Structures are given as C-alpha cells and as structure tokens.
mmCIF file of C-alpha atoms in Angstrom:
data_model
loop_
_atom_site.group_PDB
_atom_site.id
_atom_site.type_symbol
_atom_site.label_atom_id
_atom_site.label_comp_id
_atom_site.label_asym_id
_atom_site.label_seq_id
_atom_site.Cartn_x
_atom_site.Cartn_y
_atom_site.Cartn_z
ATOM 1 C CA UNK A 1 -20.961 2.079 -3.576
ATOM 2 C CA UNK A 2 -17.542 2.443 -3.915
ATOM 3 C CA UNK A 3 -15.601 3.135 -0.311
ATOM 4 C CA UNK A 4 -12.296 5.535 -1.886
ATOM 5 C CA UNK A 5 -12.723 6.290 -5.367
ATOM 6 C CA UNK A 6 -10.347 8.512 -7.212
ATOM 7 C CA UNK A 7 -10.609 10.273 -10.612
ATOM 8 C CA UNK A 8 -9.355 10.108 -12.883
ATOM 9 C CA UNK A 9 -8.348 6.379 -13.471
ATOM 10 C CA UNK A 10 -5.481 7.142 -16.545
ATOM 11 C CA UNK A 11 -4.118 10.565 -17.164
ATOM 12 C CA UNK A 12 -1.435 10.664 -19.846
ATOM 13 C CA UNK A 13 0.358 14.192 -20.239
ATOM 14 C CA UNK A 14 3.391 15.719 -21.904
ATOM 15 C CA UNK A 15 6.172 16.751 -19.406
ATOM 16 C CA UNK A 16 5.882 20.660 -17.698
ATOM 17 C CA UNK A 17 2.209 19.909 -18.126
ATOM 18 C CA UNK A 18 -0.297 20.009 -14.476
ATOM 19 C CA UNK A 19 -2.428 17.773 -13.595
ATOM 20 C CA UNK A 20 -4.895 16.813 -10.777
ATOM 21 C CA UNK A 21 -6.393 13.728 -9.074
ATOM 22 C CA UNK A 22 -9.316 13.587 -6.561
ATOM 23 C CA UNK A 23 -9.987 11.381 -3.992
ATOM 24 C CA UNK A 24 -13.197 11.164 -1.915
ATOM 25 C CA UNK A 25 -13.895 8.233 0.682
ATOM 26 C CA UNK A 26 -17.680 7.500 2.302
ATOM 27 C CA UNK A 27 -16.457 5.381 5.031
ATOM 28 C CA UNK A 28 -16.429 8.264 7.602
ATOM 29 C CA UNK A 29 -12.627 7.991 8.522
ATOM 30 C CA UNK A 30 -10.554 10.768 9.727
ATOM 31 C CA UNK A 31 -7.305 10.316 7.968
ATOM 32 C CA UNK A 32 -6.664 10.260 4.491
ATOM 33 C CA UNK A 33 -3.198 9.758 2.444
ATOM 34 C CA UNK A 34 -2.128 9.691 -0.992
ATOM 35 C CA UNK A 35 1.142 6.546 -1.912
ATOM 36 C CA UNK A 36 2.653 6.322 -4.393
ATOM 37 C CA UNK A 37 3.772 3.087 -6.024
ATOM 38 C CA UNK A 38 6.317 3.102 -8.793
ATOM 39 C CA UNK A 39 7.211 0.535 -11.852
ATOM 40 C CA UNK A 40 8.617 -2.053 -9.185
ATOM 41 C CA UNK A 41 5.546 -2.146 -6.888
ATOM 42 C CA UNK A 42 7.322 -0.119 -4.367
ATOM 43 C CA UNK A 43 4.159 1.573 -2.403
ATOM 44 C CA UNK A 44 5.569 4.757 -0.671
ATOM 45 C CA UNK A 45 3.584 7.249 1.749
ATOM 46 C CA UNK A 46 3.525 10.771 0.043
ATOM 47 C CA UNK A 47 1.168 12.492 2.348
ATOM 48 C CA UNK A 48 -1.666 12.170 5.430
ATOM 49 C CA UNK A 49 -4.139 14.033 6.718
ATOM 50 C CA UNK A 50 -6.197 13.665 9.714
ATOM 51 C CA UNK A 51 -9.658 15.516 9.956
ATOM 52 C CA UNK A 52 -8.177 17.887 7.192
ATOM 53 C CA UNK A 53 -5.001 19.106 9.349
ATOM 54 C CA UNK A 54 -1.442 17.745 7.050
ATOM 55 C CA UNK A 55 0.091 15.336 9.375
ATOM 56 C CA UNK A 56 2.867 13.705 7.408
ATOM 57 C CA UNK A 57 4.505 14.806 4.402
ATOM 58 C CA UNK A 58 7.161 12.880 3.271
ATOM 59 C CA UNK A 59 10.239 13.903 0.942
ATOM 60 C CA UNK A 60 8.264 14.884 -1.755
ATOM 61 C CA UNK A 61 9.209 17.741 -4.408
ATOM 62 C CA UNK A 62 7.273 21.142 -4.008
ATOM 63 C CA UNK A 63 5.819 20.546 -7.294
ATOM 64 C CA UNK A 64 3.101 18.393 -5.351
ATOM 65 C CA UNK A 65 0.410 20.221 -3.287
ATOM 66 C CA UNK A 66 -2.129 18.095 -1.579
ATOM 67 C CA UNK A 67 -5.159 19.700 -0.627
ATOM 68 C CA UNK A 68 -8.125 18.085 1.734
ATOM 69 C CA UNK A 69 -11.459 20.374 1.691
ATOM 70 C CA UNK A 70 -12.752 18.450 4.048
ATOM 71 C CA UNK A 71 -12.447 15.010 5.556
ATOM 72 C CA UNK A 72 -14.141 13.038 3.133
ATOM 73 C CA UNK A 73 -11.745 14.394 0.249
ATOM 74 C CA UNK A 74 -8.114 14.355 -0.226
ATOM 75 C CA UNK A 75 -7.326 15.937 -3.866
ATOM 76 C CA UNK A 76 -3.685 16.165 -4.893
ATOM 77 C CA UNK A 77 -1.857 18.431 -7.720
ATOM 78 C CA UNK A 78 0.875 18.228 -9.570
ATOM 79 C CA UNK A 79 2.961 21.083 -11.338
ATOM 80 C CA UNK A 80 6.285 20.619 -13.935
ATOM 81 C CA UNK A 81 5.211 16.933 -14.207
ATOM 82 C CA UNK A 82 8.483 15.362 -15.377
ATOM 83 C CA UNK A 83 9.190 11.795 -16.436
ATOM 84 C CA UNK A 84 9.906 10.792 -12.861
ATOM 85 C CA UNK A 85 6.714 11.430 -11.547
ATOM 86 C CA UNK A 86 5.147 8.535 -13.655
ATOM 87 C CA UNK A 87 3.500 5.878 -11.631
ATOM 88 C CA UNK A 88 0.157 4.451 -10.228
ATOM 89 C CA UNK A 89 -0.976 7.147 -7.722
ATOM 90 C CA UNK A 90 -3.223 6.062 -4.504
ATOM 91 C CA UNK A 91 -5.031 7.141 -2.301
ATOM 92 C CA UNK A 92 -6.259 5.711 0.722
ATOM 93 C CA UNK A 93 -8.058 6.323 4.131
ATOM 94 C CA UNK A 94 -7.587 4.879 7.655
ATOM 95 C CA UNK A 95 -10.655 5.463 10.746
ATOM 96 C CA UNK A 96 -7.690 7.272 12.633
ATOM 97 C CA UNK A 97 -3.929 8.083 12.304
ATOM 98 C CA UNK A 98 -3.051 5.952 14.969
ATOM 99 C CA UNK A 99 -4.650 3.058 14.326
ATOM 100 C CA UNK A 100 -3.237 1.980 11.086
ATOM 101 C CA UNK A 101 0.171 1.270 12.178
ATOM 102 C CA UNK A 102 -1.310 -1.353 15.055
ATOM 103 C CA UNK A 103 -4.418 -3.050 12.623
ATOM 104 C CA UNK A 104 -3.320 -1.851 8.685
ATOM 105 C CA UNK A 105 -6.956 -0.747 8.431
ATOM 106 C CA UNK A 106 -6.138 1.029 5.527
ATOM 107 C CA UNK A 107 -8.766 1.259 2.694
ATOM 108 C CA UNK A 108 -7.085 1.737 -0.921
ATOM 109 C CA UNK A 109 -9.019 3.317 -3.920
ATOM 110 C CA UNK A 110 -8.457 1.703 -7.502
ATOM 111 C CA UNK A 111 -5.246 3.769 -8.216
ATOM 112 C CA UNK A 112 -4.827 7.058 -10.706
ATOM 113 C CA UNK A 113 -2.468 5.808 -13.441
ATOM 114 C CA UNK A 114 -0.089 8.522 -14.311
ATOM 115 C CA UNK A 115 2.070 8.511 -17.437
ATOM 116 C CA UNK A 116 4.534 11.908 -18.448
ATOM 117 C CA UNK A 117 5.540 11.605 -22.017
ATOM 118 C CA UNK B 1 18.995 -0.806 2.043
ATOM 119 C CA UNK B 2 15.891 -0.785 2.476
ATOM 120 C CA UNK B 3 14.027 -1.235 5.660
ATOM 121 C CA UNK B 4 11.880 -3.872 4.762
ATOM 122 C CA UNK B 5 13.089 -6.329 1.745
ATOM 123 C CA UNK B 6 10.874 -8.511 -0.512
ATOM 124 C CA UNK B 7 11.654 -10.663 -3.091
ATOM 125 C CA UNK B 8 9.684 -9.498 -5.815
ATOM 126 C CA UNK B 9 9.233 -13.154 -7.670
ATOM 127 C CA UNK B 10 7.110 -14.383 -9.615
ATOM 128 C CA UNK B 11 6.597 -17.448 -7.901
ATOM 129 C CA UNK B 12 4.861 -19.737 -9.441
ATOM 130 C CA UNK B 13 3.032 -23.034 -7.936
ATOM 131 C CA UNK B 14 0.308 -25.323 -9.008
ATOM 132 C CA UNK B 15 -3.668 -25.182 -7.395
ATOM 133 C CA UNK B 16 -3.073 -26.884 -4.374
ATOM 134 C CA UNK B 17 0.081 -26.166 -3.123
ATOM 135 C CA UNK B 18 1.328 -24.709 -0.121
ATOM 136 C CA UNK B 19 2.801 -21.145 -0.459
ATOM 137 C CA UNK B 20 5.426 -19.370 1.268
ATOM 138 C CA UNK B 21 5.944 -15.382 0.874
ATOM 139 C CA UNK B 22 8.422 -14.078 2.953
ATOM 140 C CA UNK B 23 10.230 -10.394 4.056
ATOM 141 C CA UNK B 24 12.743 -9.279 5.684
ATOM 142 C CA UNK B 25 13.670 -5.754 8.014
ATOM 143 C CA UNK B 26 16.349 -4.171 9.301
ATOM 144 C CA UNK B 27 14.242 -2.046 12.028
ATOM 145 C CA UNK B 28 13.678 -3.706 15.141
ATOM 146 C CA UNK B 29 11.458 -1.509 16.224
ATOM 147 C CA UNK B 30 8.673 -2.627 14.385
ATOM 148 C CA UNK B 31 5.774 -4.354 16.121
ATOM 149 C CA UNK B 32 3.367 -4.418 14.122
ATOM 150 C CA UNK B 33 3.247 -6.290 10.877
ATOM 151 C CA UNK B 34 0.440 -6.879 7.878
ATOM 152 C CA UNK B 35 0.064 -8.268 4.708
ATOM 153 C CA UNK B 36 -1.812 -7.155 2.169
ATOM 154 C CA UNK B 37 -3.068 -8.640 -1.248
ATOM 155 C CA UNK B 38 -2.900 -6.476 -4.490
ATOM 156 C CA UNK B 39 -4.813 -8.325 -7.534
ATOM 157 C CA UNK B 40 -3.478 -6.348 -10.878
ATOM 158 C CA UNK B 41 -4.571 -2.888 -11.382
ATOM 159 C CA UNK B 42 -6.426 -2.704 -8.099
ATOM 160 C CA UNK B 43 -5.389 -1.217 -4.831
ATOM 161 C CA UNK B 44 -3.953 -2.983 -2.056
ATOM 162 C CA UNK B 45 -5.956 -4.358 0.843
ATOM 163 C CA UNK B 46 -5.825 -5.910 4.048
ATOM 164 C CA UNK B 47 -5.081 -9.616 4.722
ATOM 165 C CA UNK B 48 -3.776 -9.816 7.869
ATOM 166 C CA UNK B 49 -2.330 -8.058 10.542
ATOM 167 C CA UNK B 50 -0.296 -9.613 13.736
ATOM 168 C CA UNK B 51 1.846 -8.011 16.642
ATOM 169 C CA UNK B 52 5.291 -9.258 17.800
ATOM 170 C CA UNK B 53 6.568 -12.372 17.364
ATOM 171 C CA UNK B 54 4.156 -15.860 16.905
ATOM 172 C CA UNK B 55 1.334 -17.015 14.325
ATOM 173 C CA UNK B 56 -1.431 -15.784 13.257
ATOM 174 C CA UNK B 57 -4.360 -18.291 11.306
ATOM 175 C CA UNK B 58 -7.235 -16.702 8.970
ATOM 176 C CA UNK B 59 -9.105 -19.687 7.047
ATOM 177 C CA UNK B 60 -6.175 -20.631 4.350
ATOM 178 C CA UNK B 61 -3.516 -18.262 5.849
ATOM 179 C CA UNK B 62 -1.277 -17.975 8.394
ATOM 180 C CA UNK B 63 1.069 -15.205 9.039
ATOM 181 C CA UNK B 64 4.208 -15.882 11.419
ATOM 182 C CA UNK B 65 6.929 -13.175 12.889
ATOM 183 C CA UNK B 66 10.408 -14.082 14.079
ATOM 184 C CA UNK B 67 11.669 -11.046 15.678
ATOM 185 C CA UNK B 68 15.105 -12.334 16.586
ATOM 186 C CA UNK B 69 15.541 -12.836 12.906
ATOM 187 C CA UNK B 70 13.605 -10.020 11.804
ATOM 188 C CA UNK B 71 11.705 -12.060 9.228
ATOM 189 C CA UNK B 72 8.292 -12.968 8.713
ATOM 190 C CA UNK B 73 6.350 -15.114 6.488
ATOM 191 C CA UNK B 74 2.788 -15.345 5.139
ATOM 192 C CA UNK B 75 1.531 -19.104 4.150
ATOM 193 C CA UNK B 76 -1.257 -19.803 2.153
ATOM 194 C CA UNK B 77 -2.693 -23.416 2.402
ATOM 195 C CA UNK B 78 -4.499 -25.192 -0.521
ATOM 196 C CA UNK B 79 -3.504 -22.561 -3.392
ATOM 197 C CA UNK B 80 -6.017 -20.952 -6.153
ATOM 198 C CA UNK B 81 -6.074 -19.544 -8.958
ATOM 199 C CA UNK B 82 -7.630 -16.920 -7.274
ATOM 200 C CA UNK B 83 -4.784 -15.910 -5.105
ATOM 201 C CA UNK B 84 -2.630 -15.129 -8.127
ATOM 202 C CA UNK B 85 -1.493 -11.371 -7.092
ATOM 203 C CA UNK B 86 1.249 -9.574 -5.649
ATOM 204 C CA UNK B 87 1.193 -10.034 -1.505
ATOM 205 C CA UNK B 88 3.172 -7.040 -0.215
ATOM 206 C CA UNK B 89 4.408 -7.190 3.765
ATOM 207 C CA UNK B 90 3.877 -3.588 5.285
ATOM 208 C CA UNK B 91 5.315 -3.016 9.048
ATOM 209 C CA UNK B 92 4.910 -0.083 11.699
ATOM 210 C CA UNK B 93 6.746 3.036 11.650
ATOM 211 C CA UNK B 94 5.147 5.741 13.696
ATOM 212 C CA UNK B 95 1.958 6.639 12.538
ATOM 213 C CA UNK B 96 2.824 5.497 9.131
ATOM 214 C CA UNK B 97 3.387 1.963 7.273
ATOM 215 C CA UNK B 98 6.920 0.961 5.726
ATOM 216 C CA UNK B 99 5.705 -1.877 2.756
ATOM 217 C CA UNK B 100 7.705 -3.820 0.942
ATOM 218 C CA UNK B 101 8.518 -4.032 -2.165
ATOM 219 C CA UNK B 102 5.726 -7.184 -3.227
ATOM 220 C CA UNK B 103 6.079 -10.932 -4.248
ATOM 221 C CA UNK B 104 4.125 -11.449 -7.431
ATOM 222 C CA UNK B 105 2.155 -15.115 -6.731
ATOM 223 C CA UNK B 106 0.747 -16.946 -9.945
ATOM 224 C CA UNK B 107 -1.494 -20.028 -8.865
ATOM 225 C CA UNK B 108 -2.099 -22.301 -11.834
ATOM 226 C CA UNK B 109 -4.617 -24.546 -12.589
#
C-alpha cells in the first residue's frame, strides 16, 4: 500500500493548456505540501496545508490553485501552463507542521512528471 | 546566492570506498539539518536528521555539522552500488525545509 501516491505519473500538454494532479496520503498526517523540483534537482516548497487550513504558500504564480478536500488529499491545478512550469511535481506529507523542520519526517510520493510543449 | 549550496557532482567512486557529500549555508539560524536520498525517478526520503553542531552515526553513515563554518557533511562507509543516487542536504527554516540543490553519487562495481 502505497503511503503518498499521486496521479498522474507523466502529463505532457501544449502550453495555455490546464491540467491537474492529485495527491492522497494513508499515513494519517496532518500536513500536506506540494515541491517542486526543476531540471537541476532544485526541490522548492510551493505550498502546505495542515488539517486542510493553507499554511504556507510560497511565491508561486496565481495560475496555481491548490486545493485539500480533506486531510488525506492535497490536489493541485494548474491554468496557462507555460514552458516554465515544466518539472517533476511532488507532493508530500509530514505528521505535523512543526515537526518536520526538527526530524525531516517528510514522506514523498513518486513525483507527477510535467512537460509543456 | 542561495541559502544552502550543493555541489551537484557526479561523483563517482568504486564499491568500497568511503564517500564524502558535503553543503554549505549562509543562514545561521538553522538548527536543524537532514539528508535525504533520492534514487532516479523516485521521491526523496529521509536518511538522517541531526541538530546543531556534532556527529551523527546510522549503520554506514554518519552525518556531521560545523556551525562555525556553516558546513556539513554526510559520509557513507563501505560504498554500494546501491547507494548510487542523488543525496540532497535540506536545513530548517520555520516550519518549512530549505534543500539543496543535490550531489548525484554513482557507486561502481
């Protein structure tokens, strides 16, 4: 039983197209969050949310619109996609917003592999 | 700059060896700092976490912080093939984790 899984895997799409990736996580943690991690490797925090409440959202164009139904899911959408916004998308959950900056206990999904043609 | 600065590698070694992955930061507020191992197309996880300055051992690795020259270092003992991935360092930052940028490791046999 997978712990974060996230659908799809791939998406390829032609730019000003929308697209959407779900996450869902059956470890019981409160806090979800969706990285992003570009061509170099560079893995940078887009968005958390603790027991469904948005708690951080980084510098991140409007065109992105996280949404979390509940705690277990964390589903993010993308309008306009443009070239830019082509890179491995995770998500990830932590048992609490505090305590991944003092343990890491963060749990990664397999990554959604964007590519904007 | 960034805040926290990897070299991204490859490094290469032979089975056996002793490996040294490093990063550096400019924030000396962090405290807490992790490292976690990313095997190609996978997502990151945990290897090790440790808090201020000193070593940390797990079985093969050891993790050591020098705050007073904001650098740390992850060493992995008696190298495999299996440990061939990219090893990113990730440090504190509110409620959030700064990571580097990730040193790709190929073990060969």
């Amino acid at each position: 039983d997978t712990a974060v899984s996230q659908t799809p895997k791939y998406l390829v799409t032609q730019m000003g197209n929308d697209k959407s990736i779900k996450c869902e996580q059956n470890l019981g943690h409160d806090t979800m969050y969706w990285y992003k991690q570009d061509s170099k490797k560079f893995l940078k925090i887009m968005f958390s949310y603790n027991n469904k409440e948005l708690i951080i959202n980084e510098t991140v164009p409007n065109r992105f619109s996280p949404k979390s139904p509940d705690k277990a899911h964390l589903n993010l959408h993308i309008n306009s996609l443009e070239l830019g916004d082509s890179a491995v998308y995770f998500c990830a959950s932590s048992p609490s917003s505090t305590s991944v900056a003092n343990t890491g206990e963060l749990f990664f999904g397999e990554g959604s592999r964007l590519t904007v043609l | 700059q960034k805040e926290v600065e990897q070299d991204p590698g490859p490094l290469s070694v032979p089975e056996g060896a002793i490996v040294s992955l490093n990063c550096t930061y400019s924030n000396s507020a962090f405290q807490y700092f992790m490292w976690y191992r990313q095997y190609s197309r996978k997502g990151p996880e945990l290897l090790m976490y440790t808090y201020s300055s000193g070593n940390k051992e797990d079985g093969r690795f050891t993790a050591q912080v020098d705050k007073s020259s904001k650098y740390i270092s992850l060493f992995i003992r008696d190298s495999q093939p299996s440990d061939s991935a990219t090893y990113l360092c990730a440090m504190d930052k509110g409620n959030k984790l700064v990571f580097g940028a990730g040193t790709i490791l190929r073990v060969k046999s």
